[in-house]
Amino acid sequence: MALENSDFPSRPDSLSLPVEDKGEGEEVEVATEAKASTGVFNLSEELGHVVTTETAPSPPPLAKVNRSFQAKLAEREATANQPRKKTQGTEKERGRFGWVRTRRKRQRYVEKNGRCNVQHGNMRETYRYLTDIFTTLVDLNWRCSLFVFVMAYAVTWLFFGAIWYLIAYCRGDLDHLEDATWTPCVNNVNGFISAFLFSIETETTIGYGHRVITDQCPVGTMLLLLQAILGSMVNAFMVGCMFVKISQPNKRAETLVFSKHAVISRRDDKLCLMFRVGDLRSSHIVGANMRAKLIKSKQTQEGEFIPLDQTDISVGFETGDDRLFLVSPLVISHEIDAHSPFWDMSQSQLEKEDFEIVVILEGMVEATGMTCQARSSYLAEEVCWGHRFSPMMSLAEGFFDIDYGAFHHTFEVDTPSCSARELSLAAARLDAHLYWSISSRLDEEPTLTNQAAKHPDSGSASSKGGEPTFIVGEMTDIQEQTGPGELNGCIATDQSESEA
């Protein structure tokens, strides 16, 4: 910070060193003793914590400096005019007081791996999760799913084991274990452990044959039927949940890859937004369909602020190009036209924009027949203007070889930095200029023909004098070949052509 431009209410005398001007060539004495007597002014204490200085240990003061005042002034001017060296590294924006201020990174709506970065909070109607308990169990993570799976069987086994033990205790079977004439409800049940083992054998239909129910216990018969029915329901429910969770096509999306960057370049003289998608497996995605969304906050004309507004990005829905045959990596193209949200966006505006492009690939897994969805996103800084994807397919002996090492590679191409609207207007002006220049030339030719027909003598005289001549017969051929509308600089209709 420059102290010369700082304004202080009271400037102490110790800030300025007393210098005696003795003219050129004279020595300048520094009043070090006066500085020590008056005291040093601490600038950092006066300004608080706004200015912090790090000072190195100062050398011992010199009583006299063997340099003239003019030499010091010349050295100071040379130091001020010398350009400052820029430090290598990333340039950081500085605030009002010189503090480093980094640009806030945009929070992703969808991560690169496809995970949606959204958390639901303050939900009071949690009972709705219990109405769809099957989907709730499937959506749980593996740790909770395994815990619920184990507890479902353990609780039912313990519950029915306790009921079997209670029946044996109420009938007095435990008191007549040594009585051979006593007929128990369940043979060889002499405690809670044996009743628990009988419950496991009944529900899992193992049936070792050592413990068996007798016909003297109607309550046990009804309990046996109830446990068999409920056990089958628990088996169907839990096995179904585990099967659906194992066969979920979420992991299939791990082999569907998107390029790290999207590019903007020209295709057929039109600006296009492009990204690449590929499938790493040999089993294909049946009926692959591509969609794209623009996530950007906006404000309506009435002043309503809409956060994370979603806008469709056409990737060939009208022409059917969004339906993919994903055998090899494909470059998905979005033509930036008048209906595109990037119609007015130039290269300089792209660097200032704050948006996110979400791409979604849907299809059916060929092996399981289940629908799979893969997602990814591109921020504004991940869109490369003036780049194109490197080719990655080559023809080998009997097959096409794909080099996935070049999947994310791009290279620079000549691309105008203006927006698609400006590029379209420039092309329209060029076409209009060429059209009117040709039509004006066609309008001049009948005029010259009429002048030559009206003044044949002057024409012959001028030809004798060495001036250029106009042949009437050739102009007649031109009039026969072209219609009257074209000679006037406009496009003739079918009716005007027939009349001509």
Short mmCIF file of C-alpha atoms in Angstrom, two decimals:
data_model
loop_
_atom_site.label_atom_id
_atom_site.label_comp_id
_atom_site.label_asym_id
_atom_site.label_seq_id
_atom_site.Cartn_x
_atom_site.Cartn_y
_atom_site.Cartn_z
CA MET A 1 0.00 0.00 0.00
CA ALA A 2 1.22 3.43 -0.84
CA LEU A 3 1.54 5.64 2.21
CA GLU A 4 1.93 8.84 0.17
CA ASN A 5 -1.72 8.84 -0.88
CA SER A 6 -3.10 7.94 2.55
CA ASP A 7 -4.90 10.70 4.45
CA PHE A 8 -4.46 10.74 8.21
CA PRO A 9 -5.91 13.29 10.61
CA SER A 10 -2.58 13.84 12.31
CA ARG A 11 0.65 12.81 10.71
CA PRO A 12 3.50 12.46 13.17
CA ASP A 13 6.83 13.96 12.44
CA SER A 14 8.60 10.64 12.74
CA LEU A 15 7.13 9.42 9.43
CA SER A 16 9.28 11.85 7.45
CA LEU A 17 13.00 11.74 7.86
CA PRO A 18 14.58 15.16 8.31
CA VAL A 19 16.74 15.72 5.25
CA GLU A 20 19.05 18.66 4.84
CA ASP A 21 19.38 19.77 1.26
CA LYS A 22 22.98 20.82 0.68
CA GLY A 23 22.81 20.90 -3.14
CA GLU A 24 24.34 18.54 -5.62
CA GLY A 25 27.24 16.40 -4.55
CA GLU A 26 26.73 17.09 -0.88
CA GLU A 27 26.16 14.37 1.64
CA VAL A 28 22.88 13.87 3.39
CA GLU A 29 22.82 13.18 7.08
CA VAL A 30 20.08 11.10 8.59
CA ALA A 31 18.86 12.18 12.00
CA THR A 32 18.73 8.84 13.71
CA GLU A 33 19.02 10.24 17.18
CA ALA A 34 16.01 12.51 16.68
CA LYS A 35 13.95 9.53 15.54
CA ALA A 36 14.83 7.58 18.63
CA SER A 37 14.01 10.49 20.90
CA THR A 38 10.60 11.32 19.45
CA GLY A 39 9.46 7.71 19.19
CA VAL A 40 8.49 5.57 16.19
CA PHE A 41 4.96 5.87 14.87
CA ASN A 42 3.38 2.41 14.60
CA LEU A 43 1.11 2.51 11.57
CA SER A 44 -0.39 -0.92 12.21
CA GLU A 45 -1.56 0.14 15.68
CA GLU A 46 -3.24 3.29 14.36
CA LEU A 47 -5.10 1.46 11.57
CA GLY A 48 -6.04 -1.52 13.73
CA HIS A 49 -5.85 -4.80 11.84
CA VAL A 50 -6.39 -3.34 8.37
CA VAL A 51 -2.67 -3.21 7.57
CA THR A 52 -0.28 -5.90 8.67
CA THR A 53 3.39 -5.58 7.86
CA GLU A 54 6.15 -8.12 8.06
CA THR A 55 9.48 -6.44 8.58
CA ALA A 56 12.84 -8.11 8.40
CA PRO A 57 15.52 -7.31 10.94
CA SER A 58 16.85 -3.90 9.93
CA PRO A 59 20.57 -3.37 9.48
CA PRO A 60 22.37 -1.05 11.86
CA PRO A 61 21.63 2.61 11.08
CA LEU A 62 24.20 4.56 9.16
CA ALA A 63 25.20 7.94 10.35
CA LYS A 64 25.88 9.23 6.84
CA VAL A 65 24.79 8.19 3.37
CA ASN A 66 27.41 8.75 0.68
CA ARG A 67 24.86 9.48 -2.06
CA SER A 68 23.54 12.79 -3.31
CA PHE A 69 19.91 13.79 -3.29
CA GLN A 70 19.72 13.83 -7.10
CA ALA A 71 21.10 10.28 -7.26
CA LYS A 72 18.43 9.09 -4.83
CA LEU A 73 15.71 10.81 -6.83
CA ALA A 74 16.89 9.23 -10.11
CA GLU A 75 17.01 5.79 -8.49
CA ARG A 76 13.48 6.20 -7.14
CA GLU A 77 12.14 7.20 -10.56
CA ALA A 78 13.87 4.24 -12.21
CA THR A 79 12.37 1.86 -9.65
CA ALA A 80 8.89 3.32 -10.15
CA ASN A 81 9.10 3.06 -13.95
CA GLN A 82 10.32 -0.52 -13.86
CA PRO A 83 7.49 -3.00 -14.73
CA ARG A 84 6.43 -5.30 -11.96
CA LYS A 85 7.04 -9.00 -12.37
CA LYS A 86 3.92 -11.09 -12.45
CA THR A 87 3.96 -14.13 -10.27
CA GLN A 88 3.20 -17.39 -11.98
CA GLY A 89 0.06 -19.24 -10.99
CA THR A 90 -3.62 -18.62 -11.01
CA GLU A 91 -4.72 -15.00 -10.95
CA LYS A 92 -6.99 -14.23 -8.03
CA GLU A 93 -9.43 -11.40 -7.77
CA ARG A 94 -8.73 -8.88 -5.01
CA GLY A 95 -11.28 -6.97 -3.01
CA ARG A 96 -11.45 -3.39 -1.85
CA PHE A 97 -8.70 -3.61 0.74
CA GLY A 98 -6.46 -5.92 -1.27
CA TRP A 99 -7.77 -9.14 0.24
CA VAL A 100 -7.86 -12.17 -2.02
CA ARG A 101 -11.38 -13.02 -3.13
CA THR A 102 -11.91 -16.26 -5.02
CA ARG A 103 -14.83 -16.83 -7.34
CA ARG A 104 -17.60 -18.91 -5.84
CA LYS A 105 -17.85 -22.30 -7.49
CA ARG A 106 -21.30 -23.23 -8.68
CA GLN A 107 -23.02 -26.00 -6.80
CA ARG A 108 -23.88 -28.88 -9.09
CA TYR A 109 -27.47 -29.97 -9.47
CA VAL A 110 -26.38 -33.34 -10.86
CA GLU A 111 -22.92 -34.74 -10.17
CA LYS A 112 -20.67 -36.11 -12.89
CA ASN A 113 -21.45 -39.66 -11.78
CA GLY A 114 -25.20 -39.02 -12.14
CA ARG A 115 -26.08 -38.59 -8.47
CA CYS A 116 -28.62 -35.84 -7.87
CA ASN A 117 -27.30 -33.37 -5.30
CA VAL A 118 -30.67 -32.76 -3.61
CA GLN A 119 -31.65 -33.46 -0.02
CA HIS A 120 -35.25 -33.38 1.20
CA GLY A 121 -35.78 -31.84 4.60
CA ASN A 122 -38.62 -30.88 6.96
CA MET A 123 -40.87 -33.66 5.70
CA ARG A 124 -43.77 -34.12 8.08
CA GLU A 125 -45.78 -36.73 6.16
CA THR A 126 -43.32 -39.55 6.74
CA TYR A 127 -46.13 -42.09 6.90
CA ARG A 128 -46.23 -42.07 3.11
CA TYR A 129 -43.02 -44.10 3.09
CA LEU A 130 -44.79 -46.91 4.95
CA THR A 131 -47.60 -47.06 2.40
CA ASP A 132 -45.00 -48.14 -0.17
CA ILE A 133 -42.87 -50.29 2.10
CA PHE A 134 -41.50 -52.41 -0.75
CA THR A 135 -39.97 -49.43 -2.58
CA THR A 136 -38.74 -48.05 0.73
CA LEU A 137 -36.86 -51.27 1.48
CA VAL A 138 -35.44 -51.41 -2.03
CA ASP A 139 -34.19 -47.81 -1.82
CA LEU A 140 -32.31 -48.48 1.44
CA ASN A 141 -28.56 -48.89 1.33
CA TRP A 142 -27.04 -52.34 1.55
CA ARG A 143 -26.21 -52.10 5.24
CA CYS A 144 -29.79 -51.30 6.22
CA SER A 145 -31.20 -53.81 3.76
CA LEU A 146 -29.14 -56.67 5.21
CA PHE A 147 -30.09 -55.63 8.74
CA VAL A 148 -33.82 -55.63 7.87
CA PHE A 149 -33.43 -58.98 6.08
CA VAL A 150 -31.82 -60.67 9.09
CA MET A 151 -34.16 -59.09 11.62
CA ALA A 152 -37.29 -60.08 9.69
CA TYR A 153 -36.44 -63.78 9.94
CA ALA A 154 -35.02 -63.60 13.46
CA VAL A 155 -38.05 -61.79 14.86
CA THR A 156 -40.55 -64.23 13.33
CA TRP A 157 -38.57 -67.23 14.56
CA LEU A 158 -38.35 -65.84 18.06
CA PHE A 159 -42.00 -64.78 18.10
CA PHE A 160 -43.39 -68.18 17.10
CA GLY A 161 -40.80 -69.97 19.26
CA ALA A 162 -42.07 -68.05 22.26
CA ILE A 163 -45.67 -69.02 21.41
CA TRP A 164 -44.72 -72.71 21.12
CA TYR A 165 -42.98 -72.51 24.50
CA LEU A 166 -46.03 -70.77 26.02
CA ILE A 167 -48.34 -73.53 24.74
CA ALA A 168 -46.12 -76.22 26.22
CA TYR A 169 -45.93 -74.39 29.52
CA CYS A 170 -49.70 -73.80 29.75
CA ARG A 171 -50.58 -77.41 28.94
CA GLY A 172 -48.11 -78.75 31.52
CA ASP A 173 -45.90 -80.50 28.99
CA LEU A 174 -42.80 -79.26 30.79
CA ASP A 175 -43.95 -80.91 34.04
CA HIS A 176 -44.46 -84.34 32.47
CA LEU A 177 -41.19 -84.75 30.61
CA GLU A 178 -40.45 -88.12 32.25
CA ASP A 179 -44.03 -89.38 32.04
CA ALA A 180 -44.31 -91.85 29.18
CA THR A 181 -48.11 -91.93 29.31
CA TRP A 182 -48.38 -88.12 28.74
CA THR A 183 -49.03 -86.91 25.19
CA PRO A 184 -47.51 -83.44 24.71
CA CYS A 185 -48.45 -80.89 22.09
CA VAL A 186 -45.02 -81.14 20.44
CA ASN A 187 -42.77 -84.11 21.11
CA ASN A 188 -39.25 -83.46 22.47
CA VAL A 189 -39.89 -79.81 23.43
CA ASN A 190 -38.37 -79.44 26.88
CA GLY A 191 -37.55 -75.72 27.01
CA PHE A 192 -37.36 -72.43 25.14
CA ILE A 193 -34.35 -73.47 23.01
CA SER A 194 -36.11 -76.59 21.74
CA ALA A 195 -39.25 -74.56 21.04
CA PHE A 196 -37.15 -71.99 19.10
CA LEU A 197 -35.57 -74.78 17.02
CA PHE A 198 -39.00 -76.24 16.26
CA SER A 199 -40.13 -72.78 15.10
CA ILE A 200 -37.17 -72.59 12.69
CA GLU A 201 -37.88 -76.09 11.33
CA THR A 202 -41.55 -75.25 10.81
CA GLU A 203 -41.03 -71.92 9.04
CA THR A 204 -38.16 -73.06 6.83
CA THR A 205 -39.89 -76.46 6.17
CA ILE A 206 -36.76 -78.36 7.17
CA GLY A 207 -38.45 -81.08 9.25
CA TYR A 208 -35.66 -83.12 10.85
CA GLY A 209 -38.26 -85.53 12.32
CA HIS A 210 -37.11 -85.37 15.95
CA ARG A 211 -39.67 -82.71 16.98
CA VAL A 212 -43.17 -83.20 15.65
CA ILE A 213 -46.63 -81.95 16.54
CA THR A 214 -49.23 -84.43 17.80
CA ASP A 215 -52.95 -84.72 17.12
CA GLN A 216 -53.87 -83.99 20.74
CA CYS A 217 -53.23 -80.24 20.42
CA PRO A 218 -55.75 -78.32 18.22
CA VAL A 219 -54.22 -74.97 19.25
CA GLY A 220 -50.83 -76.15 18.01
CA THR A 221 -52.36 -77.23 14.71
CA MET A 222 -53.84 -73.78 14.07
CA LEU A 223 -50.54 -72.14 15.07
CA LEU A 224 -48.69 -74.42 12.66
CA LEU A 225 -50.93 -73.31 9.79
CA LEU A 226 -50.53 -69.64 10.72
CA GLN A 227 -46.75 -69.87 10.90
CA ALA A 228 -46.53 -71.67 7.57
CA ILE A 229 -48.61 -68.98 5.85
CA LEU A 230 -46.81 -66.03 7.45
CA GLY A 231 -43.43 -67.67 6.84
CA SER A 232 -44.20 -67.98 3.13
CA MET A 233 -45.21 -64.31 3.01
CA VAL A 234 -42.00 -63.21 4.76
CA ASN A 235 -39.93 -65.34 2.40
CA ALA A 236 -41.62 -63.92 -0.68
CA PHE A 237 -41.34 -60.33 0.54
CA MET A 238 -37.72 -60.39 1.66
CA VAL A 239 -36.42 -62.53 -1.19
CA GLY A 240 -38.25 -60.28 -3.65
CA CYS A 241 -36.68 -57.17 -2.12
CA MET A 242 -33.20 -58.65 -2.27
CA PHE A 243 -33.68 -59.86 -5.85
CA VAL A 244 -34.89 -56.46 -7.05
CA LYS A 245 -32.07 -54.73 -5.22
CA ILE A 246 -29.45 -57.04 -6.71
CA SER A 247 -30.86 -56.80 -10.23
CA GLN A 248 -31.22 -53.03 -10.23
CA PRO A 249 -29.76 -51.51 -13.41
CA ASN A 250 -28.01 -48.75 -11.49
CA LYS A 251 -24.66 -50.46 -11.84
CA ARG A 252 -25.24 -50.88 -15.56
CA ALA A 253 -25.02 -47.11 -15.84
CA GLU A 254 -21.41 -47.29 -14.60
CA THR A 255 -20.37 -48.59 -18.02
CA LEU A 256 -22.18 -45.78 -19.86
CA VAL A 257 -19.66 -42.95 -20.05
CA PHE A 258 -19.95 -39.29 -21.02
CA SER A 259 -17.17 -36.99 -22.11
CA LYS A 260 -15.63 -34.76 -19.46
CA HIS A 261 -16.22 -31.61 -21.51
CA ALA A 262 -18.78 -30.38 -24.00
CA VAL A 263 -17.62 -28.40 -27.04
CA ILE A 264 -19.05 -25.68 -29.28
CA SER A 265 -17.90 -25.51 -32.89
CA ARG A 266 -19.30 -25.23 -36.41
CA ARG A 267 -21.07 -28.06 -38.21
CA ASP A 268 -22.40 -27.38 -41.69
CA ASP A 269 -21.82 -23.64 -41.18
CA LYS A 270 -23.90 -23.65 -37.96
CA LEU A 271 -22.79 -23.44 -34.36
CA CYS A 272 -23.48 -26.67 -32.48
CA LEU A 273 -23.13 -27.79 -28.87
CA MET A 274 -21.71 -31.32 -28.79
CA PHE A 275 -20.80 -33.98 -26.24
CA ARG A 276 -19.79 -37.62 -26.57
CA VAL A 277 -21.39 -40.74 -25.09
CA GLY A 278 -20.26 -44.35 -25.23
CA ASP A 279 -20.98 -47.86 -23.92
CA LEU A 280 -18.11 -49.94 -22.56
CA ARG A 281 -19.96 -53.28 -22.62
CA SER A 282 -20.45 -55.55 -25.59
CA SER A 283 -24.11 -56.08 -24.60
CA HIS A 284 -26.04 -53.17 -26.04
CA ILE A 285 -28.65 -50.80 -24.70
CA VAL A 286 -31.91 -51.46 -26.53
CA GLY A 287 -33.94 -48.41 -27.55
CA ALA A 288 -31.43 -45.85 -26.27
CA ASN A 289 -32.88 -42.36 -26.03
CA MET A 290 -31.01 -39.12 -25.28
CA ARG A 291 -32.40 -36.00 -23.55
CA ALA A 292 -30.78 -32.77 -22.37
CA LYS A 293 -31.88 -30.06 -19.95
CA LEU A 294 -30.57 -26.58 -19.22
CA ILE A 295 -30.59 -25.79 -15.48
CA LYS A 296 -30.45 -22.04 -14.94
CA SER A 297 -32.15 -19.61 -12.58
CA LYS A 298 -34.17 -16.85 -14.19
CA GLN A 299 -36.45 -13.96 -13.32
CA THR A 300 -39.76 -13.39 -15.07
CA GLN A 301 -41.05 -10.09 -16.37
CA GLU A 302 -43.30 -9.82 -13.32
CA GLY A 303 -40.28 -10.05 -11.01
CA GLU A 304 -40.74 -13.68 -9.94
CA PHE A 305 -37.45 -15.48 -9.34
CA ILE A 306 -37.42 -19.12 -10.48
CA PRO A 307 -34.43 -21.02 -9.09
CA LEU A 308 -33.03 -23.89 -11.16
CA ASP A 309 -35.43 -23.45 -14.04
CA GLN A 310 -35.37 -26.36 -16.51
CA THR A 311 -35.35 -25.75 -20.26
CA ASP A 312 -35.35 -28.44 -22.93
CA ILE A 313 -32.34 -28.65 -25.24
CA SER A 314 -33.20 -30.27 -28.54
CA VAL A 315 -30.83 -33.08 -29.53
CA GLY A 316 -32.79 -34.24 -32.56
CA PHE A 317 -36.29 -35.00 -31.30
CA GLU A 318 -37.92 -33.60 -34.45
CA THR A 319 -35.66 -35.57 -36.79
CA GLY A 320 -35.34 -38.72 -34.68
CA ASP A 321 -31.63 -38.24 -34.01
CA ASP A 322 -32.24 -38.59 -30.28
CA ARG A 323 -32.88 -42.35 -30.74
CA LEU A 324 -29.43 -43.91 -30.71
CA PHE A 325 -27.91 -47.13 -31.94
CA LEU A 326 -25.21 -47.16 -29.27
CA VAL A 327 -22.78 -49.74 -30.65
CA SER A 328 -19.84 -47.35 -30.84
CA PRO A 329 -19.27 -43.94 -29.18
CA LEU A 330 -21.44 -41.21 -30.67
CA VAL A 331 -21.20 -37.42 -30.66
CA ILE A 332 -24.55 -35.90 -29.71
CA SER A 333 -25.11 -32.54 -31.39
CA HIS A 334 -27.45 -29.69 -30.51
CA GLU A 335 -27.89 -27.15 -33.29
CA ILE A 336 -27.91 -23.61 -31.89
CA ASP A 337 -30.80 -22.01 -33.76
CA ALA A 338 -33.45 -19.44 -32.96
CA HIS A 339 -35.24 -21.89 -30.62
CA SER A 340 -32.06 -22.73 -28.69
CA PRO A 341 -31.37 -21.14 -25.29
CA PHE A 342 -27.79 -20.44 -26.52
CA TRP A 343 -28.95 -18.35 -29.49
CA ASP A 344 -27.61 -15.06 -28.09
CA MET A 345 -24.58 -16.49 -26.29
CA SER A 346 -21.09 -15.62 -27.53
CA GLN A 347 -17.71 -16.83 -26.33
CA SER A 348 -17.25 -13.86 -24.01
CA GLN A 349 -20.73 -14.31 -22.55
CA LEU A 350 -20.13 -18.03 -22.04
CA GLU A 351 -17.27 -17.25 -19.66
CA LYS A 352 -19.61 -15.11 -17.54
CA GLU A 353 -22.67 -17.36 -17.57
CA ASP A 354 -23.71 -19.59 -14.67
CA PHE A 355 -25.69 -22.61 -15.84
CA GLU A 356 -25.62 -26.40 -15.93
CA ILE A 357 -26.42 -28.79 -18.76
CA VAL A 358 -27.85 -32.12 -17.62
CA VAL A 359 -27.73 -34.99 -20.14
CA ILE A 360 -29.83 -38.13 -19.65
CA LEU A 361 -29.45 -41.44 -21.50
CA GLU A 362 -32.27 -43.96 -21.13
CA GLY A 363 -32.61 -47.44 -22.54
CA MET A 364 -33.39 -51.09 -21.83
CA VAL A 365 -30.69 -53.47 -20.65
CA GLU A 366 -30.41 -56.26 -23.17
CA ALA A 367 -29.54 -58.93 -20.59
CA THR A 368 -32.28 -58.25 -18.02
CA GLY A 369 -34.90 -56.23 -19.91
CA MET A 370 -34.98 -53.54 -17.21
CA THR A 371 -34.87 -49.83 -17.96
CA CYS A 372 -31.55 -48.13 -17.26
CA GLN A 373 -30.81 -44.41 -16.94
CA ALA A 374 -27.39 -42.76 -16.99
CA ARG A 375 -26.91 -39.08 -16.14
CA SER A 376 -24.15 -36.50 -16.22
CA SER A 377 -23.80 -32.73 -16.28
CA TYR A 378 -21.63 -29.94 -17.67
CA LEU A 379 -21.03 -26.59 -16.01
CA ALA A 380 -20.35 -23.40 -17.95
CA GLU A 381 -16.59 -23.72 -17.44
CA GLU A 382 -16.72 -27.29 -18.77
CA VAL A 383 -17.98 -26.13 -22.18
CA CYS A 384 -15.00 -25.55 -24.52
CA TRP A 385 -15.63 -22.97 -27.23
CA GLY A 386 -13.90 -23.64 -30.54
CA HIS A 387 -13.05 -27.30 -29.87
CA ARG A 388 -13.94 -30.56 -31.57
CA PHE A 389 -13.70 -34.17 -30.43
CA SER A 390 -10.81 -36.26 -31.69
CA PRO A 391 -11.68 -39.27 -33.88
CA MET A 392 -11.34 -42.60 -32.10
CA MET A 393 -12.46 -45.18 -34.68
CA SER A 394 -10.19 -46.87 -37.20
CA LEU A 395 -10.65 -49.70 -39.70
CA ALA A 396 -8.78 -52.89 -38.84
CA GLU A 397 -8.73 -56.28 -40.57
CA GLY A 398 -12.34 -57.37 -40.53
CA PHE A 399 -13.63 -55.06 -37.80
CA PHE A 400 -13.70 -51.48 -36.56
CA ASP A 401 -11.23 -50.67 -33.79
CA ILE A 402 -12.26 -48.10 -31.16
CA ASP A 403 -9.59 -46.37 -29.10
CA TYR A 404 -11.18 -45.28 -25.83
CA GLY A 405 -7.98 -43.50 -24.90
CA ALA A 406 -9.12 -40.61 -27.11
CA PHE A 407 -12.66 -40.54 -25.74
CA HIS A 408 -12.19 -37.29 -23.82
CA HIS A 409 -9.66 -35.68 -26.17
CA THR A 410 -10.52 -32.47 -28.03
CA PHE A 411 -8.60 -30.17 -30.35
CA GLU A 412 -9.05 -26.54 -31.33
CA VAL A 413 -10.68 -25.52 -34.61
CA ASP A 414 -11.41 -22.17 -36.23
CA THR A 415 -14.70 -21.00 -34.73
CA PRO A 416 -16.12 -17.46 -34.69
CA SER A 417 -16.40 -16.00 -31.22
CA CYS A 418 -19.71 -14.28 -31.95
CA SER A 419 -23.13 -15.68 -31.08
CA ALA A 420 -25.24 -17.80 -33.40
CA ARG A 421 -27.62 -14.87 -33.95
CA GLU A 422 -24.79 -12.60 -35.09
CA LEU A 423 -23.41 -15.35 -37.30
CA SER A 424 -26.82 -15.87 -38.91
CA LEU A 425 -27.28 -12.14 -39.50
CA ALA A 426 -23.85 -11.90 -41.12
CA ALA A 427 -24.66 -14.80 -43.44
CA ALA A 428 -28.03 -13.21 -44.31
CA ARG A 429 -26.34 -9.90 -45.16
CA LEU A 430 -23.86 -11.68 -47.40
CA ASP A 431 -26.60 -13.57 -49.24
CA ALA A 432 -28.63 -10.38 -49.70
CA HIS A 433 -25.58 -8.54 -51.05
CA LEU A 434 -24.87 -11.27 -53.59
CA TYR A 435 -28.53 -11.48 -54.63
CA TRP A 436 -28.98 -7.77 -55.25
CA SER A 437 -25.63 -7.45 -57.02
CA ILE A 438 -26.63 -10.18 -59.51
CA SER A 439 -30.12 -8.74 -59.99
CA SER A 440 -28.73 -5.24 -60.63
CA ARG A 441 -26.47 -6.62 -63.34
CA LEU A 442 -29.41 -8.37 -64.99
CA ASP A 443 -31.36 -5.09 -64.93
CA GLU A 444 -28.58 -3.28 -66.78
CA GLU A 445 -28.52 -5.70 -69.74
CA PRO A 446 -32.06 -4.96 -71.15
CA THR A 447 -31.35 -1.23 -70.90
CA LEU A 448 -28.25 -1.56 -73.05
CA THR A 449 -30.17 -3.70 -75.55
CA ASN A 450 -32.93 -1.14 -75.94
CA GLN A 451 -30.41 1.64 -76.50
CA ALA A 452 -28.70 -0.36 -79.24
CA ALA A 453 -32.04 -1.11 -80.98
CA LYS A 454 -33.18 2.54 -80.97
CA HIS A 455 -29.94 3.96 -82.38
CA PRO A 456 -28.58 1.50 -84.94
CA ASP A 457 -26.77 4.23 -86.94
CA SER A 458 -25.05 5.60 -83.90
CA GLY A 459 -24.12 2.10 -83.00
CA SER A 460 -22.50 1.47 -86.41
CA ALA A 461 -20.78 4.81 -86.25
CA SER A 462 -19.50 4.14 -82.82
CA SER A 463 -18.27 0.76 -83.96
CA LYS A 464 -16.38 2.45 -86.74
CA GLY A 465 -14.90 4.84 -84.24
CA GLY A 466 -13.48 1.99 -82.18
CA GLU A 467 -16.03 2.14 -79.32
CA PRO A 468 -17.59 -1.03 -77.82
CA THR A 469 -20.61 -2.52 -79.60
CA PHE A 470 -23.59 -4.44 -78.20
CA ILE A 471 -24.94 -7.44 -80.13
CA VAL A 472 -28.70 -7.49 -80.18
CA GLY A 473 -29.04 -11.15 -81.06
CA GLU A 474 -27.23 -12.31 -77.95
CA MET A 475 -29.41 -10.19 -75.69
CA THR A 476 -32.48 -11.68 -77.36
CA ASP A 477 -31.23 -15.13 -76.37
CA ILE A 478 -30.81 -14.01 -72.80
CA GLN A 479 -34.34 -12.65 -72.73
CA GLU A 480 -35.69 -15.94 -74.04
CA GLN A 481 -33.82 -17.99 -71.42
CA THR A 482 -34.69 -15.87 -68.39
CA GLY A 483 -38.11 -14.89 -67.15
CA PRO A 484 -39.27 -11.32 -66.71
CA GLY A 485 -39.33 -11.65 -62.94
CA GLU A 486 -35.67 -12.63 -62.79
CA LEU A 487 -34.67 -9.72 -64.99
CA ASN A 488 -36.31 -7.34 -62.55
CA GLY A 489 -34.41 -8.80 -59.60
CA CYS A 490 -37.14 -10.99 -58.06
CA ILE A 491 -38.21 -14.62 -58.13
CA ALA A 492 -41.01 -15.28 -60.61
CA THR A 493 -43.95 -17.51 -59.74
CA ASP A 494 -45.24 -20.41 -61.85
CA GLN A 495 -48.01 -18.27 -63.31
CA SER A 496 -45.64 -15.52 -64.39
CA GLU A 497 -43.34 -18.06 -66.00
CA SER A 498 -46.19 -19.60 -68.00
CA GLU A 499 -47.28 -16.15 -69.20
CA ALA A 500 -43.74 -15.37 -70.25
#
